[in-house]
PDB file of C-alpha atoms in Angstrom:
ATOM      1  CA  UNK Y   1      -6.098  15.224  -5.680  1.00  0.00           C
ATOM      2  CA  UNK Y   2      -4.971  18.797  -6.273  1.00  0.00           C
ATOM      3  CA  UNK Y   3      -1.740  18.238  -4.293  1.00  0.00           C
ATOM      4  CA  UNK Y   4      -0.274  21.455  -2.867  1.00  0.00           C
ATOM      5  CA  UNK Y   5      -2.101  24.617  -3.881  1.00  0.00           C
ATOM      6  CA  UNK Y   6      -0.703  28.108  -3.375  1.00  0.00           C
ATOM      7  CA  UNK Y   7      -2.460  31.431  -3.830  1.00  0.00           C
ATOM      8  CA  UNK Y   8      -1.848  33.958  -5.231  1.00  0.00           C
ATOM      9  CA  UNK Y   9       0.531  33.079  -8.084  1.00  0.00           C
ATOM     10  CA  UNK Y  10       1.793  36.633  -8.446  1.00  0.00           C
ATOM     11  CA  UNK Y  11       1.670  39.684  -6.191  1.00  0.00           C
ATOM     12  CA  UNK Y  12       3.205  43.137  -6.099  1.00  0.00           C
ATOM     13  CA  UNK Y  13       3.426  44.775  -2.673  1.00  0.00           C
ATOM     14  CA  UNK Y  14       4.504  48.219  -1.642  1.00  0.00           C
ATOM     15  CA  UNK Y  15       7.124  48.615   1.075  1.00  0.00           C
ATOM     16  CA  UNK Y  16       5.483  48.378   4.492  1.00  0.00           C
ATOM     17  CA  UNK Y  17       2.372  46.519   3.313  1.00  0.00           C
ATOM     18  CA  UNK Y  18       1.400  43.138   4.700  1.00  0.00           C
ATOM     19  CA  UNK Y  19      -0.013  40.037   3.069  1.00  0.00           C
ATOM     20  CA  UNK Y  20      -0.715  36.366   3.623  1.00  0.00           C
ATOM     21  CA  UNK Y  21       0.408  33.667   1.223  1.00  0.00           C
ATOM     22  CA  UNK Y  22      -2.015  30.785   1.300  1.00  0.00           C
ATOM     23  CA  UNK Y  23      -1.029  27.123   1.099  1.00  0.00           C
ATOM     24  CA  UNK Y  24      -3.307  24.111   1.229  1.00  0.00           C
ATOM     25  CA  UNK Y  25      -2.663  20.401   0.680  1.00  0.00           C
ATOM     26  CA  UNK Y  26      -5.170  17.594   0.276  1.00  0.00           C
ATOM     27  CA  UNK Y  27      -2.820  14.626   0.697  1.00  0.00           C
ATOM     28  CA  UNK Y  28      -3.216  14.376   4.492  1.00  0.00           C
ATOM     29  CA  UNK Y  29       0.476  15.169   4.905  1.00  0.00           C
ATOM     30  CA  UNK Y  30       1.621  15.905   8.427  1.00  0.00           C
ATOM     31  CA  UNK Y  31       4.708  17.959   7.551  1.00  0.00           C
ATOM     32  CA  UNK Y  32       4.520  21.297   5.757  1.00  0.00           C
ATOM     33  CA  UNK Y  33       7.234  23.790   4.793  1.00  0.00           C
ATOM     34  CA  UNK Y  34       7.731  27.275   3.398  1.00  0.00           C
ATOM     35  CA  UNK Y  35      10.777  28.001   1.236  1.00  0.00           C
ATOM     36  CA  UNK Y  36      11.922  31.074  -0.612  1.00  0.00           C
ATOM     37  CA  UNK Y  37      13.965  30.990  -3.793  1.00  0.00           C
ATOM     38  CA  UNK Y  38      15.873  34.071  -4.865  1.00  0.00           C
ATOM     39  CA  UNK Y  39      16.813  34.374  -8.565  1.00  0.00           C
ATOM     40  CA  UNK Y  40      19.450  31.824  -9.592  1.00  0.00           C
ATOM     41  CA  UNK Y  41      19.695  30.449  -6.070  1.00  0.00           C
ATOM     42  CA  UNK Y  42      18.665  27.404  -4.114  1.00  0.00           C
ATOM     43  CA  UNK Y  43      15.713  27.160  -1.754  1.00  0.00           C
ATOM     44  CA  UNK Y  44      15.989  28.408   1.804  1.00  0.00           C
ATOM     45  CA  UNK Y  45      13.648  27.231   4.549  1.00  0.00           C
ATOM     46  CA  UNK Y  46      11.586  29.934   6.248  1.00  0.00           C
ATOM     47  CA  UNK Y  47       9.320  27.946   8.601  1.00  0.00           C
ATOM     48  CA  UNK Y  48       8.119  24.407   8.930  1.00  0.00           C
ATOM     49  CA  UNK Y  49       5.429  22.455  10.783  1.00  0.00           C
ATOM     50  CA  UNK Y  50       5.347  18.807  11.824  1.00  0.00           C
ATOM     51  CA  UNK Y  51       1.625  18.840  12.580  1.00  0.00           C
ATOM     52  CA  UNK Y  52      -1.362  20.999  13.428  1.00  0.00           C
ATOM     53  CA  UNK Y  53      -0.532  23.450  16.193  1.00  0.00           C
ATOM     54  CA  UNK Y  54       3.245  22.971  15.871  1.00  0.00           C
ATOM     55  CA  UNK Y  55       5.534  25.340  13.967  1.00  0.00           C
ATOM     56  CA  UNK Y  56       9.248  26.039  14.061  1.00  0.00           C
ATOM     57  CA  UNK Y  57      11.732  28.428  12.496  1.00  0.00           C
ATOM     58  CA  UNK Y  58      13.907  27.508   9.567  1.00  0.00           C
ATOM     59  CA  UNK Y  59      17.013  29.199   8.232  1.00  0.00           C
ATOM     60  CA  UNK Y  60      15.514  32.606   7.288  1.00  0.00           C
ATOM     61  CA  UNK Y  61      12.436  33.316   9.476  1.00  0.00           C
ATOM     62  CA  UNK Y  62      12.869  37.052  10.089  1.00  0.00           C
ATOM     63  CA  UNK Y  63      10.001  39.136   8.738  1.00  0.00           C
ATOM     64  CA  UNK Y  64       7.613  36.178   8.478  1.00  0.00           C
ATOM     65  CA  UNK Y  65       5.075  34.369  10.621  1.00  0.00           C
ATOM     66  CA  UNK Y  66       3.127  31.145  10.190  1.00  0.00           C
ATOM     67  CA  UNK Y  67       0.296  29.255  11.781  1.00  0.00           C
ATOM     68  CA  UNK Y  68      -0.969  25.684  11.419  1.00  0.00           C
ATOM     69  CA  UNK Y  69      -4.475  25.431  12.797  1.00  0.00           C
ATOM     70  CA  UNK Y  70      -5.427  22.497  10.544  1.00  0.00           C
ATOM     71  CA  UNK Y  71      -3.551  19.653   8.850  1.00  0.00           C
ATOM     72  CA  UNK Y  72      -4.455  21.052   5.426  1.00  0.00           C
ATOM     73  CA  UNK Y  73      -3.500  24.731   5.677  1.00  0.00           C
ATOM     74  CA  UNK Y  74      -0.211  26.481   6.358  1.00  0.00           C
ATOM     75  CA  UNK Y  75      -0.415  30.233   5.623  1.00  0.00           C
ATOM     76  CA  UNK Y  76       2.675  32.458   5.584  1.00  0.00           C
ATOM     77  CA  UNK Y  77       2.272  36.007   6.818  1.00  0.00           C
ATOM     78  CA  UNK Y  78       4.542  38.869   5.727  1.00  0.00           C
ATOM     79  CA  UNK Y  79       4.430  41.912   7.980  1.00  0.00           C
ATOM     80  CA  UNK Y  80       5.939  45.232   6.840  1.00  0.00           C
ATOM     81  CA  UNK Y  81       7.136  44.025   3.449  1.00  0.00           C
ATOM     82  CA  UNK Y  82      10.695  44.975   2.437  1.00  0.00           C
ATOM     83  CA  UNK Y  83      12.456  44.812  -0.967  1.00  0.00           C
ATOM     84  CA  UNK Y  84      14.643  42.003   0.429  1.00  0.00           C
ATOM     85  CA  UNK Y  85      11.515  39.836   0.535  1.00  0.00           C
ATOM     86  CA  UNK Y  86      11.180  39.934  -3.254  1.00  0.00           C
ATOM     87  CA  UNK Y  87      11.413  36.260  -4.130  1.00  0.00           C
ATOM     88  CA  UNK Y  88       9.523  33.182  -5.257  1.00  0.00           C
ATOM     89  CA  UNK Y  89       7.867  31.421  -2.346  1.00  0.00           C
ATOM     90  CA  UNK Y  90       7.227  27.689  -2.403  1.00  0.00           C
ATOM     91  CA  UNK Y  91       5.073  25.750   0.003  1.00  0.00           C
ATOM     92  CA  UNK Y  92       5.741  22.018   0.308  1.00  0.00           C
ATOM     93  CA  UNK Y  93       4.350  19.072   2.202  1.00  0.00           C
ATOM     94  CA  UNK Y  94       5.398  15.516   3.000  1.00  0.00           C
ATOM     95  CA  UNK Y  95       4.191  12.550   4.961  1.00  0.00           C
ATOM     96  CA  UNK Y  96       6.663  11.362   7.542  1.00  0.00           C
ATOM     97  CA  UNK Y  97       6.254   8.301   9.696  1.00  0.00           C
ATOM     98  CA  UNK Y  98       8.838   6.519  11.777  1.00  0.00           C
ATOM     99  CA  UNK Y  99      10.984   9.635  11.589  1.00  0.00           C
ATOM    100  CA  UNK Y 100      12.528   9.146   8.124  1.00  0.00           C
ATOM    101  CA  UNK Y 101      12.442  11.733   5.355  1.00  0.00           C
ATOM    102  CA  UNK Y 102      10.183  11.253   2.368  1.00  0.00           C
ATOM    103  CA  UNK Y 103       9.384  13.064  -0.867  1.00  0.00           C
ATOM    104  CA  UNK Y 104       8.337  16.677  -0.434  1.00  0.00           C
ATOM    105  CA  UNK Y 105       5.661  17.846  -2.871  1.00  0.00           C
ATOM    106  CA  UNK Y 106       5.830  21.491  -3.879  1.00  0.00           C
ATOM    107  CA  UNK Y 107       3.165  23.993  -4.781  1.00  0.00           C
ATOM    108  CA  UNK Y 108       3.448  26.002  -7.990  1.00  0.00           C
ATOM    109  CA  UNK Y 109       4.980  28.974  -6.194  1.00  0.00           C
ATOM    110  CA  UNK Y 110       4.062  32.588  -5.490  1.00  0.00           C
ATOM    111  CA  UNK Y 111       6.154  35.245  -7.206  1.00  0.00           C
ATOM    112  CA  UNK Y 112       6.285  38.254  -4.885  1.00  0.00           C
ATOM    113  CA  UNK Y 113       7.743  41.645  -5.781  1.00  0.00           C
ATOM    114  CA  UNK Y 114       8.114  44.377  -3.167  1.00  0.00           C
ATOM    115  CA  UNK Y 115       8.496  47.889  -4.591  1.00  0.00           C
TER     116      UNK Y 115
ATOM    117  CA  UNK M   1      22.803  23.441  11.109  1.00  0.00           C
ATOM    118  CA  UNK M   2      23.247  21.406   7.960  1.00  0.00           C
ATOM    119  CA  UNK M   3      25.183  22.871   5.032  1.00  0.00           C
ATOM    120  CA  UNK M   4      24.993  21.414   1.509  1.00  0.00           C
ATOM    121  CA  UNK M   5      27.457  22.375  -1.211  1.00  0.00           C
ATOM    122  CA  UNK M   6      26.774  21.533  -4.857  1.00  0.00           C
ATOM    123  CA  UNK M   7      29.116  21.493  -7.877  1.00  0.00           C
ATOM    124  CA  UNK M   8      29.294  22.484 -10.632  1.00  0.00           C
ATOM    125  CA  UNK M   9      26.946  25.456 -10.791  1.00  0.00           C
ATOM    126  CA  UNK M  10      26.607  25.056 -14.573  1.00  0.00           C
ATOM    127  CA  UNK M  11      27.200  22.018 -16.752  1.00  0.00           C
ATOM    128  CA  UNK M  12      26.994  21.823 -20.525  1.00  0.00           C
ATOM    129  CA  UNK M  13      27.050  18.437 -22.260  1.00  0.00           C
ATOM    130  CA  UNK M  14      26.392  17.095 -25.720  1.00  0.00           C
ATOM    131  CA  UNK M  15      23.272  15.032 -26.230  1.00  0.00           C
ATOM    132  CA  UNK M  16      24.017  11.404 -25.478  1.00  0.00           C
ATOM    133  CA  UNK M  17      26.860  12.181 -23.079  1.00  0.00           C
ATOM    134  CA  UNK M  18      26.741  11.580 -19.318  1.00  0.00           C
ATOM    135  CA  UNK M  19      26.368  14.278 -16.681  1.00  0.00           C
ATOM    136  CA  UNK M  20      27.542  14.099 -13.078  1.00  0.00           C
ATOM    137  CA  UNK M  21      26.595  16.518 -10.309  1.00  0.00           C
ATOM    138  CA  UNK M  22      28.219  16.304  -6.885  1.00  0.00           C
ATOM    139  CA  UNK M  23      27.101  17.396  -3.428  1.00  0.00           C
ATOM    140  CA  UNK M  24      28.674  17.371  -0.006  1.00  0.00           C
ATOM    141  CA  UNK M  25      26.910  17.738   3.333  1.00  0.00           C
ATOM    142  CA  UNK M  26      28.186  18.700   6.749  1.00  0.00           C
ATOM    143  CA  UNK M  27      26.023  16.903   9.316  1.00  0.00           C
ATOM    144  CA  UNK M  28      26.634  13.177   9.691  1.00  0.00           C
ATOM    145  CA  UNK M  29      23.112  12.839  11.177  1.00  0.00           C
ATOM    146  CA  UNK M  30      21.541  13.545   7.765  1.00  0.00           C
ATOM    147  CA  UNK M  31      19.860  10.395   6.512  1.00  0.00           C
ATOM    148  CA  UNK M  32      17.751  11.290   3.467  1.00  0.00           C
ATOM    149  CA  UNK M  33      19.119  12.723   0.213  1.00  0.00           C
ATOM    150  CA  UNK M  34      16.703  13.668  -2.579  1.00  0.00           C
ATOM    151  CA  UNK M  35      17.416  15.220  -5.953  1.00  0.00           C
ATOM    152  CA  UNK M  36      14.972  17.674  -7.500  1.00  0.00           C
ATOM    153  CA  UNK M  37      14.644  18.907 -11.074  1.00  0.00           C
ATOM    154  CA  UNK M  38      13.289  22.393 -11.668  1.00  0.00           C
ATOM    155  CA  UNK M  39      12.376  23.589 -15.125  1.00  0.00           C
ATOM    156  CA  UNK M  40      12.215  27.317 -15.810  1.00  0.00           C
ATOM    157  CA  UNK M  41       9.306  28.921 -13.975  1.00  0.00           C
ATOM    158  CA  UNK M  42       8.117  25.599 -12.551  1.00  0.00           C
ATOM    159  CA  UNK M  43       8.094  23.938  -9.161  1.00  0.00           C
ATOM    160  CA  UNK M  44      10.866  21.542  -8.057  1.00  0.00           C
ATOM    161  CA  UNK M  45       9.994  17.893  -8.670  1.00  0.00           C
ATOM    162  CA  UNK M  46      11.643  14.843  -7.181  1.00  0.00           C
ATOM    163  CA  UNK M  47      13.572  12.694  -9.647  1.00  0.00           C
ATOM    164  CA  UNK M  48      15.349  10.273  -7.312  1.00  0.00           C
ATOM    165  CA  UNK M  49      16.225   9.919  -3.640  1.00  0.00           C
ATOM    166  CA  UNK M  50      18.466   7.764  -1.464  1.00  0.00           C
ATOM    167  CA  UNK M  51      18.581   6.938   2.225  1.00  0.00           C
ATOM    168  CA  UNK M  52      21.644   6.581   4.380  1.00  0.00           C
ATOM    169  CA  UNK M  53      21.377   2.789   4.585  1.00  0.00           C
ATOM    170  CA  UNK M  54      21.857   2.457   0.811  1.00  0.00           C
ATOM    171  CA  UNK M  55      24.992   3.174  -1.240  1.00  0.00           C
ATOM    172  CA  UNK M  56      23.493   3.408  -4.704  1.00  0.00           C
ATOM    173  CA  UNK M  57      20.108   3.639  -6.390  1.00  0.00           C
ATOM    174  CA  UNK M  58      19.217   3.593 -10.060  1.00  0.00           C
ATOM    175  CA  UNK M  59      16.109   4.495 -12.034  1.00  0.00           C
ATOM    176  CA  UNK M  60      16.491   4.080 -15.785  1.00  0.00           C
ATOM    177  CA  UNK M  61      18.984   6.749 -16.943  1.00  0.00           C
ATOM    178  CA  UNK M  62      19.360   8.300 -13.497  1.00  0.00           C
ATOM    179  CA  UNK M  63      21.458   7.012 -10.614  1.00  0.00           C
ATOM    180  CA  UNK M  64      22.524   8.380  -7.263  1.00  0.00           C
ATOM    181  CA  UNK M  65      25.488   7.268  -5.159  1.00  0.00           C
ATOM    182  CA  UNK M  66      26.096   8.026  -1.500  1.00  0.00           C
ATOM    183  CA  UNK M  67      29.355   7.897   0.453  1.00  0.00           C
ATOM    184  CA  UNK M  68      28.474   8.382   4.126  1.00  0.00           C
ATOM    185  CA  UNK M  69      32.060   8.303   5.305  1.00  0.00           C
ATOM    186  CA  UNK M  70      33.060  11.154   3.023  1.00  0.00           C
ATOM    187  CA  UNK M  71      29.652  12.828   3.366  1.00  0.00           C
ATOM    188  CA  UNK M  72      29.067  13.255  -0.316  1.00  0.00           C
ATOM    189  CA  UNK M  73      26.516  12.069  -2.847  1.00  0.00           C
ATOM    190  CA  UNK M  74      26.283  12.365  -6.610  1.00  0.00           C
ATOM    191  CA  UNK M  75      23.693  12.346  -9.378  1.00  0.00           C
ATOM    192  CA  UNK M  76      24.533  10.549 -12.613  1.00  0.00           C
ATOM    193  CA  UNK M  77      22.494  11.021 -15.772  1.00  0.00           C
ATOM    194  CA  UNK M  78      23.404   8.808 -18.722  1.00  0.00           C
ATOM    195  CA  UNK M  79      22.456   9.240 -22.383  1.00  0.00           C
ATOM    196  CA  UNK M  80      21.397  12.828 -21.785  1.00  0.00           C
ATOM    197  CA  UNK M  81      18.562  14.277 -23.853  1.00  0.00           C
ATOM    198  CA  UNK M  82      17.593  17.925 -24.520  1.00  0.00           C
ATOM    199  CA  UNK M  83      14.603  17.521 -22.175  1.00  0.00           C
ATOM    200  CA  UNK M  84      17.059  16.869 -19.333  1.00  0.00           C
ATOM    201  CA  UNK M  85      18.020  20.562 -19.536  1.00  0.00           C
ATOM    202  CA  UNK M  86      16.941  22.145 -16.238  1.00  0.00           C
ATOM    203  CA  UNK M  87      18.274  23.166 -12.841  1.00  0.00           C
ATOM    204  CA  UNK M  88      19.005  20.266 -10.510  1.00  0.00           C
ATOM    205  CA  UNK M  89      19.079  20.595  -6.740  1.00  0.00           C
ATOM    206  CA  UNK M  90      20.451  18.170  -4.200  1.00  0.00           C
ATOM    207  CA  UNK M  91      19.196  18.256  -0.627  1.00  0.00           C
ATOM    208  CA  UNK M  92      19.760  16.610   2.720  1.00  0.00           C
ATOM    209  CA  UNK M  93      17.529  16.124   5.717  1.00  0.00           C
ATOM    210  CA  UNK M  94      17.663  14.453   9.108  1.00  0.00           C
ATOM    211  CA  UNK M  95      14.797  12.853  10.985  1.00  0.00           C
ATOM    212  CA  UNK M  96      15.670  14.542  14.279  1.00  0.00           C
ATOM    213  CA  UNK M  97      15.230  18.003  12.736  1.00  0.00           C
ATOM    214  CA  UNK M  98      11.708  17.901  11.331  1.00  0.00           C
ATOM    215  CA  UNK M  99      12.948  16.287   8.118  1.00  0.00           C
ATOM    216  CA  UNK M 100      13.404  19.776   6.753  1.00  0.00           C
ATOM    217  CA  UNK M 101      15.365  19.791   3.521  1.00  0.00           C
ATOM    218  CA  UNK M 102      18.580  21.810   3.223  1.00  0.00           C
ATOM    219  CA  UNK M 103      19.227  22.472  -0.453  1.00  0.00           C
ATOM    220  CA  UNK M 104      22.398  22.905  -2.418  1.00  0.00           C
ATOM    221  CA  UNK M 105      22.791  25.959  -4.638  1.00  0.00           C
ATOM    222  CA  UNK M 106      21.711  24.163  -7.814  1.00  0.00           C
ATOM    223  CA  UNK M 107      23.303  23.075 -11.095  1.00  0.00           C
ATOM    224  CA  UNK M 108      22.084  24.400 -14.410  1.00  0.00           C
ATOM    225  CA  UNK M 109      22.393  21.529 -16.885  1.00  0.00           C
ATOM    226  CA  UNK M 110      22.316  22.334 -20.588  1.00  0.00           C
ATOM    227  CA  UNK M 111      22.135  19.465 -23.057  1.00  0.00           C
ATOM    228  CA  UNK M 112      23.082  20.546 -26.555  1.00  0.00           C
ATOM    229  CA  UNK M 113      21.433  18.646 -29.409  1.00  0.00           C
TER     230      UNK M 113
END
């Protein structure tokens, strides 16, 4: 199993450009998440999904969009990139049954710089 | 929403000493409390977790305690080693909110040989 795979690992965007961060998991996890981590800070939730076709906003969703058309993939779309979106982005997934939390597995991260 | 506070933000200990990191949470509905270790430039990885129906859990040199009444939980690392140096994050989640994790701000632990 590859676990959670994110692409690309690094990206530099110009202000106003758009891009999609890819995330795929092969563990048949139903829950998937996108977090951003600013330098020296904790992780903040952008969006999450509890299953294919279902997405919901987290703490910092502005400027981002997501979709979940399959169990495996959860891409994050940045429209009109701004310097404030310079961060490290982590995708994570977990398997949740009976409602209780379980271990979230993280991808290796995408380091995004907006100039 | 949930709010998780973590202290201290930095912690320096001598090799072999114990380290304690404390977190408080705001929502009494939170029922799952994991701890993640993040080495420089790497992804967060789970080191131990505890559920709200348990007061303490131990795994070798690592233990976590939970006080639901006071809404705080702590990570204890005994016999620290240089390879324990990393940033540690606590988190809380609740099953009625997508099990999304709310993270504390992190503690940078430095173990001096």
